[in-house]
CSV table of C-alpha atoms in Angstrom, one decimal:
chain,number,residue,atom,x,y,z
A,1,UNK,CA,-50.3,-38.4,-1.1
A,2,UNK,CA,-48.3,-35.8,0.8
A,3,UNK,CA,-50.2,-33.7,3.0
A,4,UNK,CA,-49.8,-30.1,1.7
A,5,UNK,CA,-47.6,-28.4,4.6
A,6,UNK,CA,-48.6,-24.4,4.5
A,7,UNK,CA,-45.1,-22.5,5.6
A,8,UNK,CA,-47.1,-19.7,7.4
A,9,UNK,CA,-43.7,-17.2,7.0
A,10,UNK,CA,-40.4,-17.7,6.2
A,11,UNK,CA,-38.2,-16.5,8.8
A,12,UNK,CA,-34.6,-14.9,8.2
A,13,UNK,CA,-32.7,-16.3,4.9
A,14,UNK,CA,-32.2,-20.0,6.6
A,15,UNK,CA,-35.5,-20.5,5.5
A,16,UNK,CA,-34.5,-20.7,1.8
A,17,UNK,CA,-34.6,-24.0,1.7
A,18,UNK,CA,-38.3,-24.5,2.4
A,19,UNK,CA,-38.7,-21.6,-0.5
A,20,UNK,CA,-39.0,-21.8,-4.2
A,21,UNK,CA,-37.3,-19.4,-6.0
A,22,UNK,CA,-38.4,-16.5,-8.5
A,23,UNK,CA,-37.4,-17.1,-12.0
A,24,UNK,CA,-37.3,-12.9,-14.0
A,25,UNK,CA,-40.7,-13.8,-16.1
A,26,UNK,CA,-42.7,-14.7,-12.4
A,27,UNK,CA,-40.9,-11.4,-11.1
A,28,UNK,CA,-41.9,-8.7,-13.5
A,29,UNK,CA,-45.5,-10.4,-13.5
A,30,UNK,CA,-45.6,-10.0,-9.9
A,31,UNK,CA,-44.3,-6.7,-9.7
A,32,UNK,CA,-44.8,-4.5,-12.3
A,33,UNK,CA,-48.3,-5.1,-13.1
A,34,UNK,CA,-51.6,-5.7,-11.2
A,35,UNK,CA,-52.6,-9.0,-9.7
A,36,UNK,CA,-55.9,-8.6,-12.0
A,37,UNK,CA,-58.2,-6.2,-12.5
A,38,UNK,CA,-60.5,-7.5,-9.3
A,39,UNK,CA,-57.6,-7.9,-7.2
A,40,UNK,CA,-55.4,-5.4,-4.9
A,41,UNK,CA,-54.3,-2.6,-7.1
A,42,UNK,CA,-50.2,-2.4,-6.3
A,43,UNK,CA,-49.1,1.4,-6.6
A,44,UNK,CA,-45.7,0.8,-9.2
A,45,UNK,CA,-45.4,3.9,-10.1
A,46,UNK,CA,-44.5,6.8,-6.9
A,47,UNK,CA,-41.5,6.4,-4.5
A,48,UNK,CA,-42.1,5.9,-0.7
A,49,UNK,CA,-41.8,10.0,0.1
A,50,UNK,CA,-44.1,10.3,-2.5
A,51,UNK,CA,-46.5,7.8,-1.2
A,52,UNK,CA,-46.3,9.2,1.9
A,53,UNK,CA,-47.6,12.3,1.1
A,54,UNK,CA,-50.4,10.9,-0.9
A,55,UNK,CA,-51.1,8.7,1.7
A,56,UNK,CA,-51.5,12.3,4.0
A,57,UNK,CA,-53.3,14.2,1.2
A,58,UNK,CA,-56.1,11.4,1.0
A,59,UNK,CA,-56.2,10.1,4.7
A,60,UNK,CA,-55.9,6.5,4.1
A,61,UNK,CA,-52.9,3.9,5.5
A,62,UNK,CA,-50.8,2.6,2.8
A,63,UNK,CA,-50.6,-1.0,3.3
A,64,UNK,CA,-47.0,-2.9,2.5
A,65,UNK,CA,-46.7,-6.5,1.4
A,66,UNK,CA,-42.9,-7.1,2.6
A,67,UNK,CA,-41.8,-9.9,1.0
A,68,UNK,CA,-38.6,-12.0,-0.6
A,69,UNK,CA,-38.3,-13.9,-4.0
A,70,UNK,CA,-37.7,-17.0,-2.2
A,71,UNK,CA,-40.6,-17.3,0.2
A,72,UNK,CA,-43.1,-19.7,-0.8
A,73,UNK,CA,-46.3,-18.5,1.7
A,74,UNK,CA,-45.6,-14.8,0.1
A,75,UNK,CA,-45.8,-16.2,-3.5
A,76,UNK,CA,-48.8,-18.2,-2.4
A,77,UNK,CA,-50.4,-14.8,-1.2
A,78,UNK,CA,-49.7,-13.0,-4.5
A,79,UNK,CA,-51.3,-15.9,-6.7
A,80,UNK,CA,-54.2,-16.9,-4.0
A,81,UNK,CA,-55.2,-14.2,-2.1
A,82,UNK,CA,-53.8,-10.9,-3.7
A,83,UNK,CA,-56.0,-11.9,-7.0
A,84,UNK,CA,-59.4,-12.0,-5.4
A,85,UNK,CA,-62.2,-9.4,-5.5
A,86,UNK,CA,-63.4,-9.7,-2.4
A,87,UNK,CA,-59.8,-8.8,-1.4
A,88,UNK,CA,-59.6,-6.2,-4.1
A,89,UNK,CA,-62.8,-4.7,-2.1
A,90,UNK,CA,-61.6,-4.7,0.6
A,91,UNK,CA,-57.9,-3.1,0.5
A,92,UNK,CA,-58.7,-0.8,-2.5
A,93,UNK,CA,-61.2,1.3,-1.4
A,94,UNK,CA,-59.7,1.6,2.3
A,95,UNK,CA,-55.4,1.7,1.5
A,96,UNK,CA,-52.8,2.8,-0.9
A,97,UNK,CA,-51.1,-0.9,-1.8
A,98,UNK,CA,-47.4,-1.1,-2.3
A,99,UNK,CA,-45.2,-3.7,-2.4
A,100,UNK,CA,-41.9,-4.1,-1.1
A,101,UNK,CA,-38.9,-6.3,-2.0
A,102,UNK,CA,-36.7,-7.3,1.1
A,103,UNK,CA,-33.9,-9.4,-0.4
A,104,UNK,CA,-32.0,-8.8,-4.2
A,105,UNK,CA,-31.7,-11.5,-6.9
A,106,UNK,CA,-30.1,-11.4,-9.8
A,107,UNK,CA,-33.6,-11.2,-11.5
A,108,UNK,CA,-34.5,-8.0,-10.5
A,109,UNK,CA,-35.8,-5.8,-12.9
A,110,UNK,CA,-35.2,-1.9,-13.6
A,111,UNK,CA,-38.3,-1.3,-11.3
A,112,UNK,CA,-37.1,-3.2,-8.2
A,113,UNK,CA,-33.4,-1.8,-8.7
A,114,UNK,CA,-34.8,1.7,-8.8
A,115,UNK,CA,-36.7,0.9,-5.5
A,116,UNK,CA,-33.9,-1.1,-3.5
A,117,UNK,CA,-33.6,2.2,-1.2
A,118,UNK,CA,-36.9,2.8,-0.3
A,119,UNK,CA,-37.0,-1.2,0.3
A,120,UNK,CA,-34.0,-1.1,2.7
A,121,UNK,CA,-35.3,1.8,4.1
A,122,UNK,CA,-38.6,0.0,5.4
A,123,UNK,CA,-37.2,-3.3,6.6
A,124,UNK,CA,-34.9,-1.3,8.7
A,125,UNK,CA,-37.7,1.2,10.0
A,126,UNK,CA,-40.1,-1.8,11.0
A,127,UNK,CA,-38.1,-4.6,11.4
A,128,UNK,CA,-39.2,-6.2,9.0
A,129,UNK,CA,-37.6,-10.1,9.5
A,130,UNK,CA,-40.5,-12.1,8.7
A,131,UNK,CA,-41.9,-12.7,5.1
A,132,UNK,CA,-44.2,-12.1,4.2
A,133,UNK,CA,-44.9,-8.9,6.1
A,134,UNK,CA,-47.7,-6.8,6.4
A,135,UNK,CA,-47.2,-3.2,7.4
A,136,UNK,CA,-50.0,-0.1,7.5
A,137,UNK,CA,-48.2,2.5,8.1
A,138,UNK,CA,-49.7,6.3,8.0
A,139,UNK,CA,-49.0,9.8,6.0
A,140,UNK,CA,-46.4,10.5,8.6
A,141,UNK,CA,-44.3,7.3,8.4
A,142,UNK,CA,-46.0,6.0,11.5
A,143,UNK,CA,-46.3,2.2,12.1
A,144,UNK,CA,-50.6,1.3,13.1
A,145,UNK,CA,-50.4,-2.0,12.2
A,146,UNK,CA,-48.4,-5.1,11.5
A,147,UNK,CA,-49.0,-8.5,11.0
A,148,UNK,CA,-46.7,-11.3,9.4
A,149,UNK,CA,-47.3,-15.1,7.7
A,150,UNK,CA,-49.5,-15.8,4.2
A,151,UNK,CA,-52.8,-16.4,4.9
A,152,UNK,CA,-56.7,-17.2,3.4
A,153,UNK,CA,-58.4,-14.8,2.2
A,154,UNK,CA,-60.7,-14.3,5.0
A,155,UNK,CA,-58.0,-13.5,7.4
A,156,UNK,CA,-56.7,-11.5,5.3
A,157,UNK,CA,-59.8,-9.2,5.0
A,158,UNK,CA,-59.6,-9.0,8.8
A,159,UNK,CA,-56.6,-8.3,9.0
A,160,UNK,CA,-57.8,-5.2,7.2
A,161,UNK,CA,-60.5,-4.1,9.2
A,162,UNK,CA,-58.1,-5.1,12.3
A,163,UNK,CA,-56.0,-2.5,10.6
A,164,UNK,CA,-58.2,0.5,10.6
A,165,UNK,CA,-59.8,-0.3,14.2
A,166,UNK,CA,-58.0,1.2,17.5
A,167,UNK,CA,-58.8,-1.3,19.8
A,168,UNK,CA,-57.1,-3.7,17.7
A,169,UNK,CA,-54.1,-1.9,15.8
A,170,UNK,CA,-50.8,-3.3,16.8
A,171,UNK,CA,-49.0,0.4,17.1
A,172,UNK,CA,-52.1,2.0,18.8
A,173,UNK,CA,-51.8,-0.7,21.7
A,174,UNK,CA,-48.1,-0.3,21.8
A,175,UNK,CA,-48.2,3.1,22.6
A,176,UNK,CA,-51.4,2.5,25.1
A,177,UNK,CA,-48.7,-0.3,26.6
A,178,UNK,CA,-45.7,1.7,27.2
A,179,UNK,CA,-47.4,4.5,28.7
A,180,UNK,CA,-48.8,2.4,31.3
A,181,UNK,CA,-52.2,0.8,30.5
A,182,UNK,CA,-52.9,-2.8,32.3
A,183,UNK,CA,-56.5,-3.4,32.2
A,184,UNK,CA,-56.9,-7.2,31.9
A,185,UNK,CA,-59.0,-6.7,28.4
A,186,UNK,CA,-56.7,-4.2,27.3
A,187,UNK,CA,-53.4,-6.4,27.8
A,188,UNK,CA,-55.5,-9.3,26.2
A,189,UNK,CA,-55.9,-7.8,22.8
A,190,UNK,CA,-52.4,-6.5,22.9
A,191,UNK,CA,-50.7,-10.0,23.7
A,192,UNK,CA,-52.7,-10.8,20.2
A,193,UNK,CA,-51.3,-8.1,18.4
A,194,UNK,CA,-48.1,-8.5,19.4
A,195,UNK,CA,-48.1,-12.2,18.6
A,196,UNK,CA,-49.5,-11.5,15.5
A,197,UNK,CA,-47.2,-9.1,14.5
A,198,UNK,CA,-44.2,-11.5,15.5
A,199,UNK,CA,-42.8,-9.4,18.2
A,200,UNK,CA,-42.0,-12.4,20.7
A,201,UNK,CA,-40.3,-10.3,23.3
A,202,UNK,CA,-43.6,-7.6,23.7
A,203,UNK,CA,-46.4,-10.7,23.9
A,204,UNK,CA,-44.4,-12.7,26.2
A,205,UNK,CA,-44.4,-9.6,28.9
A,206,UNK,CA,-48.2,-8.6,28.5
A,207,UNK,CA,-48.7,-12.4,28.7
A,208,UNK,CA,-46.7,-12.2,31.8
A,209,UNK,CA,-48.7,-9.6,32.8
A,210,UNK,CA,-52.1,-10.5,31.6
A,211,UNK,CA,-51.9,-14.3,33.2
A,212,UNK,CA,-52.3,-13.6,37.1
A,213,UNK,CA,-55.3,-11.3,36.9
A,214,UNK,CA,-56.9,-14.8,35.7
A,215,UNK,CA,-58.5,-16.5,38.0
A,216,UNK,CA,-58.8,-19.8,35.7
A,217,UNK,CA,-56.0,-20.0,33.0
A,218,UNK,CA,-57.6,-23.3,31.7
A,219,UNK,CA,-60.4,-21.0,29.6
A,220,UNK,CA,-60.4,-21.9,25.6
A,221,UNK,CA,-59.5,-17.9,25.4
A,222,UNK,CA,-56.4,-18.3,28.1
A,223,UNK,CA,-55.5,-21.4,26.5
A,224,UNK,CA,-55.0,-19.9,22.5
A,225,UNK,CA,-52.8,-17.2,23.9
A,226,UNK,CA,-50.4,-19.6,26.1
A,227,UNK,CA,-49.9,-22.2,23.5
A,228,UNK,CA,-49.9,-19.6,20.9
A,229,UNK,CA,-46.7,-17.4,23.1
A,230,UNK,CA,-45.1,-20.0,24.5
A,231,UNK,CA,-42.2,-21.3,22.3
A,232,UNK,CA,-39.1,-22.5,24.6
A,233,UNK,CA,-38.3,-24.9,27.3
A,234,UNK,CA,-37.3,-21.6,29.1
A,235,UNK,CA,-40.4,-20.3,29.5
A,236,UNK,CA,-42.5,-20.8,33.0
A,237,UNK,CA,-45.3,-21.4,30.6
A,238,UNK,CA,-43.9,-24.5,29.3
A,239,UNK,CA,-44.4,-26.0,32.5
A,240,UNK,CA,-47.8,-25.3,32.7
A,241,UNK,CA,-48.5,-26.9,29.3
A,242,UNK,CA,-46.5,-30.4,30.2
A,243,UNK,CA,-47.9,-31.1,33.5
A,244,UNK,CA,-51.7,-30.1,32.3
A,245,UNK,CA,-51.8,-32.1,29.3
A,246,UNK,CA,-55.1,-33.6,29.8
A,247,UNK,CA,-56.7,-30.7,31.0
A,248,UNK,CA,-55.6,-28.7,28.1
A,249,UNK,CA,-56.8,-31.6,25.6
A,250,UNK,CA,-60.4,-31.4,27.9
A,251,UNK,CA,-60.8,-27.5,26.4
A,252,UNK,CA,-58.7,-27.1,22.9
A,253,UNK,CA,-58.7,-31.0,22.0
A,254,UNK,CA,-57.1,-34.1,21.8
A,255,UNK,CA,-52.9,-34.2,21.1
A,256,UNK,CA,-52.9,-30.2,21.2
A,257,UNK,CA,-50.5,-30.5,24.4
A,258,UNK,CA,-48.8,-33.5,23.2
A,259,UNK,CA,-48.4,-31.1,19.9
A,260,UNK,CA,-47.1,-28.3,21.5
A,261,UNK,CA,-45.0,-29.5,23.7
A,262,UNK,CA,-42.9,-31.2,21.0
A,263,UNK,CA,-43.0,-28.3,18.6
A,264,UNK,CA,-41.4,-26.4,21.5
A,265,UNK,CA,-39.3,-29.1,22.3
A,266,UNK,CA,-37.7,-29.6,18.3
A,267,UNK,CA,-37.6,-25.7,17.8
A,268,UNK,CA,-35.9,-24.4,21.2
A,269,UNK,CA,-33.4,-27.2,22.3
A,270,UNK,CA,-33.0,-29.7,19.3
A,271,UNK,CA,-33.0,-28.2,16.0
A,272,UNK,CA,-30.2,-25.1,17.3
A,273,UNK,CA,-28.2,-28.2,18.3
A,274,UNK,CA,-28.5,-30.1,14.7
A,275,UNK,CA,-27.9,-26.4,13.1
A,276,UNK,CA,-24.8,-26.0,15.1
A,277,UNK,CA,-23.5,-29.2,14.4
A,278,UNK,CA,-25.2,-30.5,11.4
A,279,UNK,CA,-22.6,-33.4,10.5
A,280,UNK,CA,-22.0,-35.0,13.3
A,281,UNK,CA,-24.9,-34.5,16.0
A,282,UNK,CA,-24.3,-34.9,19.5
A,283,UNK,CA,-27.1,-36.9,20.5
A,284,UNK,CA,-26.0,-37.2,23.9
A,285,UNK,CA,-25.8,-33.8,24.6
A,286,UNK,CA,-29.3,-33.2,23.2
A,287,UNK,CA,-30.7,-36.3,24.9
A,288,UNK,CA,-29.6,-34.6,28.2
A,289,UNK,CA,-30.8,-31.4,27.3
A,290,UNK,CA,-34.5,-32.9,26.8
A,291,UNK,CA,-34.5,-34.8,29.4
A,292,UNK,CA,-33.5,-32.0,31.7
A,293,UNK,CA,-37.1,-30.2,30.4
A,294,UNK,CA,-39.3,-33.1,30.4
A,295,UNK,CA,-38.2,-36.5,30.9
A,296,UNK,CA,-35.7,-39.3,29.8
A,297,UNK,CA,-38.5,-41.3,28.4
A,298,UNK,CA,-39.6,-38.4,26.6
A,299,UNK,CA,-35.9,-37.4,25.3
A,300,UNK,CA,-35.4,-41.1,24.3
A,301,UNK,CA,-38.3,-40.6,22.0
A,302,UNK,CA,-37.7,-37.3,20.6
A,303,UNK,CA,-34.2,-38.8,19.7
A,304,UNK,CA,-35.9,-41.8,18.1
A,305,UNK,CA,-37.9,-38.9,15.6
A,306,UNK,CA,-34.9,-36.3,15.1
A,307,UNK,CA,-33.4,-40.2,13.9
A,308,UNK,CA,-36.1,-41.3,11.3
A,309,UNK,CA,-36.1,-37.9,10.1
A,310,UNK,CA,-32.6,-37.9,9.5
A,311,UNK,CA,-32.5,-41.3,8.1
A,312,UNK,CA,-35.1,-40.6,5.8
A,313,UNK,CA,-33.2,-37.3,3.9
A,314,UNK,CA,-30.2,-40.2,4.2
A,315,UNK,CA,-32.9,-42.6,2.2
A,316,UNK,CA,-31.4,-45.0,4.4
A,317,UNK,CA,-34.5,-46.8,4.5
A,318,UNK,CA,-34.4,-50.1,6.2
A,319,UNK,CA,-32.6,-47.4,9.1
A,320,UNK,CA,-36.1,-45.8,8.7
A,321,UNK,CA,-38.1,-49.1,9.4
A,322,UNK,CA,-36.1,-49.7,12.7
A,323,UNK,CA,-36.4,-45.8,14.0
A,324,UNK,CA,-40.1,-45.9,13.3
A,325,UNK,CA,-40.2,-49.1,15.4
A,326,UNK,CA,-38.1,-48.0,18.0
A,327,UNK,CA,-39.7,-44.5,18.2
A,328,UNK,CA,-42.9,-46.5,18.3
A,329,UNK,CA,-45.8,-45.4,15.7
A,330,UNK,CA,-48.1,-44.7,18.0
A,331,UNK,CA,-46.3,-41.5,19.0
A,332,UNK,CA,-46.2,-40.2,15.5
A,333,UNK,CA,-48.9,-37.7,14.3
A,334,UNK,CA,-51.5,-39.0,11.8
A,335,UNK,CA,-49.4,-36.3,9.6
A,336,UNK,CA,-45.5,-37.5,10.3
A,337,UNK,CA,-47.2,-41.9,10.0
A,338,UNK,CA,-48.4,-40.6,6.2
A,339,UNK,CA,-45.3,-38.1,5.6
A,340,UNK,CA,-43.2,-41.6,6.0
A,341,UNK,CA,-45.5,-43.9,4.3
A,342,UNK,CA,-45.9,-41.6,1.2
A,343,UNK,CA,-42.0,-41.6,1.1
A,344,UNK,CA,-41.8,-45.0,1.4
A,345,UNK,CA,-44.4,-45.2,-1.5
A,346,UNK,CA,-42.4,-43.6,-3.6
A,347,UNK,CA,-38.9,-44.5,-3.1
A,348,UNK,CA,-39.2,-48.4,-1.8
A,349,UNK,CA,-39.3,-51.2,-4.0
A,350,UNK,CA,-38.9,-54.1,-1.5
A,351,UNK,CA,-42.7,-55.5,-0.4
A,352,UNK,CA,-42.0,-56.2,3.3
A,353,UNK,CA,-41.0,-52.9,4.0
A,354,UNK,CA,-43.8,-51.2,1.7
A,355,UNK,CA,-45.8,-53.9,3.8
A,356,UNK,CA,-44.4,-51.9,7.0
A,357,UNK,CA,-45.4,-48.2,5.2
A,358,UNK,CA,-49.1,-49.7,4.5
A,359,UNK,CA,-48.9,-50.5,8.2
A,360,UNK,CA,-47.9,-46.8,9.6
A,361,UNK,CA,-50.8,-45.7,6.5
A,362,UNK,CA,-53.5,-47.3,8.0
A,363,UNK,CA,-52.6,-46.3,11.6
A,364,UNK,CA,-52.1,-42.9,10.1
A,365,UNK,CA,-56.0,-42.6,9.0
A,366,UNK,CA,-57.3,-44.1,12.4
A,367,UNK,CA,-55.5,-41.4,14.4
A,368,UNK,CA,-57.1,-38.7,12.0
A,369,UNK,CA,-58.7,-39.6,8.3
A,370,UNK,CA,-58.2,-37.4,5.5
A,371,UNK,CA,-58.1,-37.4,1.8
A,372,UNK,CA,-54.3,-37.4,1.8
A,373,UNK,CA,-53.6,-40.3,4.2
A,374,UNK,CA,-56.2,-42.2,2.9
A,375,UNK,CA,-55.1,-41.7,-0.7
A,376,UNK,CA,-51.4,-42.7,0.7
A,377,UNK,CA,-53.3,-46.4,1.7
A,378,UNK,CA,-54.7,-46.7,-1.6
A,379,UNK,CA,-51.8,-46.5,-3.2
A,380,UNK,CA,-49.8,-48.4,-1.2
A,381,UNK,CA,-52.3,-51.2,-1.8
A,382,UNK,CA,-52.0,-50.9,-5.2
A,383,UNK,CA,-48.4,-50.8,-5.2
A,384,UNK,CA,-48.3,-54.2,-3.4
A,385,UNK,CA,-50.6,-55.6,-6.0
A,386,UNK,CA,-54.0,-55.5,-4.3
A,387,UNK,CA,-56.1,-53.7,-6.7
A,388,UNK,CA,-59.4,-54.4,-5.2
A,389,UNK,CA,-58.2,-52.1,-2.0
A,390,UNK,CA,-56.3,-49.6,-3.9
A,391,UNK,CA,-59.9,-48.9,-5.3
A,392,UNK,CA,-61.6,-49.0,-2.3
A,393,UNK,CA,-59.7,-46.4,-0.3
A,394,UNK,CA,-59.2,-44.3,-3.3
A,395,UNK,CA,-63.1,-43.7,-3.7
A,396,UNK,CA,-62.8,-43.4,0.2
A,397,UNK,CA,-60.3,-40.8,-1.0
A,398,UNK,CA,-62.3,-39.4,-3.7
A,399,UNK,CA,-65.2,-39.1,-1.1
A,400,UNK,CA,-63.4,-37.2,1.8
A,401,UNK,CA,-61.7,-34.9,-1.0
A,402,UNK,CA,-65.2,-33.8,-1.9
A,403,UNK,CA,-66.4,-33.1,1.5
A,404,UNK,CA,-63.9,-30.9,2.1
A,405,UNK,CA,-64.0,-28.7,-0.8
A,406,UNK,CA,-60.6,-30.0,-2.1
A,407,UNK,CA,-60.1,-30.4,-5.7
A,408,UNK,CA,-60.7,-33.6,-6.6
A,409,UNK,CA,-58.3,-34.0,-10.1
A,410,UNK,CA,-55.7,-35.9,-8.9
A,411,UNK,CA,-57.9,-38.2,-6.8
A,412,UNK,CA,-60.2,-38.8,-10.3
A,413,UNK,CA,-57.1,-39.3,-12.1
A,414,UNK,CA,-55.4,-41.9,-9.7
A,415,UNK,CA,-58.6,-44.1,-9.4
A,416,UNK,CA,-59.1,-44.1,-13.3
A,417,UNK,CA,-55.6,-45.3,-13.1
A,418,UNK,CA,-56.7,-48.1,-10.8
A,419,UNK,CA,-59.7,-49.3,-12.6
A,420,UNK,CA,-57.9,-50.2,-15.8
């Protein structure tokens, strides 16, 4: 099974390819009714001025769900999270709800058209470039807070009382930052804010700031907000996160440097060179590129992934087998060994190389076991024509399913499959 990869936000419309789309029936449900009665209540029926002023009249923030038809996280919020009483609790009593469509579609209904000014009008206002969105903005049009990705429940509750507290509102810090305010605990909460609200150019200067009145930057706290900032080779906190690998693995644990560096790696030098040059990829060029911010080893292995990925979307299969050998498996994730295995599983036919995505499977689950990897095993076993395993890890499966809190349907349903 296929881990279940949460897109925190979709950024810009690029991202519409990680997206589902909104058919008109899912549209006018989402919009122009409630998310049930227990749920946030979504004001459909004033404009933005007049929001504003009620907002004013009755002292409360309005909160805005910015979002687009094609962003999966922000579909996931309105089914998920939107729908839950505790959520209802907490955001009707405390905001006026409203939400706002970013993007048009050729679904939109009479309500959305009507609105499509008021919706311009907000992105532009608060730069609104990440979906979903989430704005609380006062009677007077002001910005006091602003956060962006889908989220659990829980977070999302704290994000409302982060919303309503000073200390911890993202356009109360902002204003406390530009007119001068350093105090290490102040610039700490504001790098968090700032992150939080997606605004990478404001937390990378309080970071800048916040990091030399430290006198050890290896704390769990210090730690969350330089991985968490840091996203390019460019960055002088990149170099502090390669060349203190083990020590950061000592405090946040084991692969989180290894982890970051290659996310940083992929999204700051290699994936703007695929983009540019999608059909015909000059490896060499990105090759020297990595090696330039790490090492040649490391560049010849990031080459060896960017490969099996691309292979893989190819379905060039056997190509696969070799990359993943080259690359080495041992240098995958637990997560990337299954994400190859499951595809093998269900697009391979010939044994020896199902043989080879067993292989990755079970080095997948002792690097990190879950209910998805292991189910991936089980499968594979049972694909090859061992029954006796297929059963074993699918209880195993079953088991680890359970102890999470995950449903357990599909896992009931495969090893039924398997005992008959």
């Amino acid at each position: 099974m296929k881990y279940i990869l949460l897109f925190v936000f979709c950024l810009g419309v690029n991202t519409t390819i990680f997206c589902q789309g909104t058919s008109s029936a899912e549209q006018k449900k989402s919009i122009t009714t409630t998310h049930e009665i227990d749920g946030i209540q979504f004001d459909h029926e004033h404009t933005w001025e007049e929001l504003l002023k009620k907002a004013k009249d009755e002292n409360k923030l309005i909160y805005v769900d910015g979002y687009t038809t094609w962003c999966g996280p922000c579909k996931q919020m309105s089914k998920e999270v939107y729908t839950k009483k505790e959520v209802g609790d907490a955001y009707n009593a405390n905001f006026i709800s409203f939400k706002a469509q970013i993007d048009t579609s050729d679904n939109d209904n009479d309500y959305v058209k009507s609105h499509y000014q008021d919706f311009k009008a907000i992105a532009t206002k608060y730069n609104v470039e990440v979906y979903p969105t989430h704005l609380f903005i006062n009677g007077d049009g002001e910005m006091v807070h602003k956060a962006v990705g889908g989220m659990p429940a829980e977070k999302f509750i704290e994000l409302a009382a982060n919303a309503s507290n000073p200390e911890k509102q993202f356009g109360t810090l902002n204003k406390k930052f530009e007119a001068g305010e350093r105090s290490p605990a102040f610039l700490y909460n504001f790098v968090k804010a700032a992150a939080s609200a997606y605004e990478p150019e404001l937390s990378n200067k309080a970071l800048d700031l916040y990091l030399p009145t430290q006198k050890d930057l290896f704390t769990k706290e210090n730690l969350e907000l330089i991985l968490t900032i840091t996203s390019s080779a460019e960055n002088k906190n990149f170099a502090l996160i390669k060349n203190n690998m083990a020590k950061i693995n000592a405090v946040m644990g084991a692969g989180m440097a290894e982890q970051k560096t290659k996310s940083i790696i992929l999204s700051s030098i290699v994936y703007p060179e695929l983009y540019s040059n999608a059909a015909n990829p000059d490896f060499n060029k990105i090759h020297s590129k990595v090696a330039a911010a790490v090492d040649k080893k490391y560049a010849d292995n990031i080459i060896n992934y960017v490969k099996i990925n691309m292979l893989k979307s190819k379905k060039d299969w056997a190509g696969v087998d070799k990359a993943v050998t080259a690359y080495g498996p041992s240098n995958l994730s637990a997560n990337e060994l299954n994400d190859v295995a499951w595809t093998f599983f269900e697009n391979v036919a010939d044994k020896s190389l199902l043989k080879k995505a067993l292989d990755w499977s079970l080095q997948s689950i002792q690097k990190e076991s879950g209910s998805a990897n292991t189910d991936t095993v089980a499968n594979l076993y049972f694909k090859l024509g061992n029954k006796a395993k297929a059963i074993e890890y699918e209880e195993k499966a079953l088991a680890l399913a359970k102890q999470a809190g995950e449903n357990t349907t599909e896992y009931e349903k495969v090893l039924e499959n398997f005992r008959k």
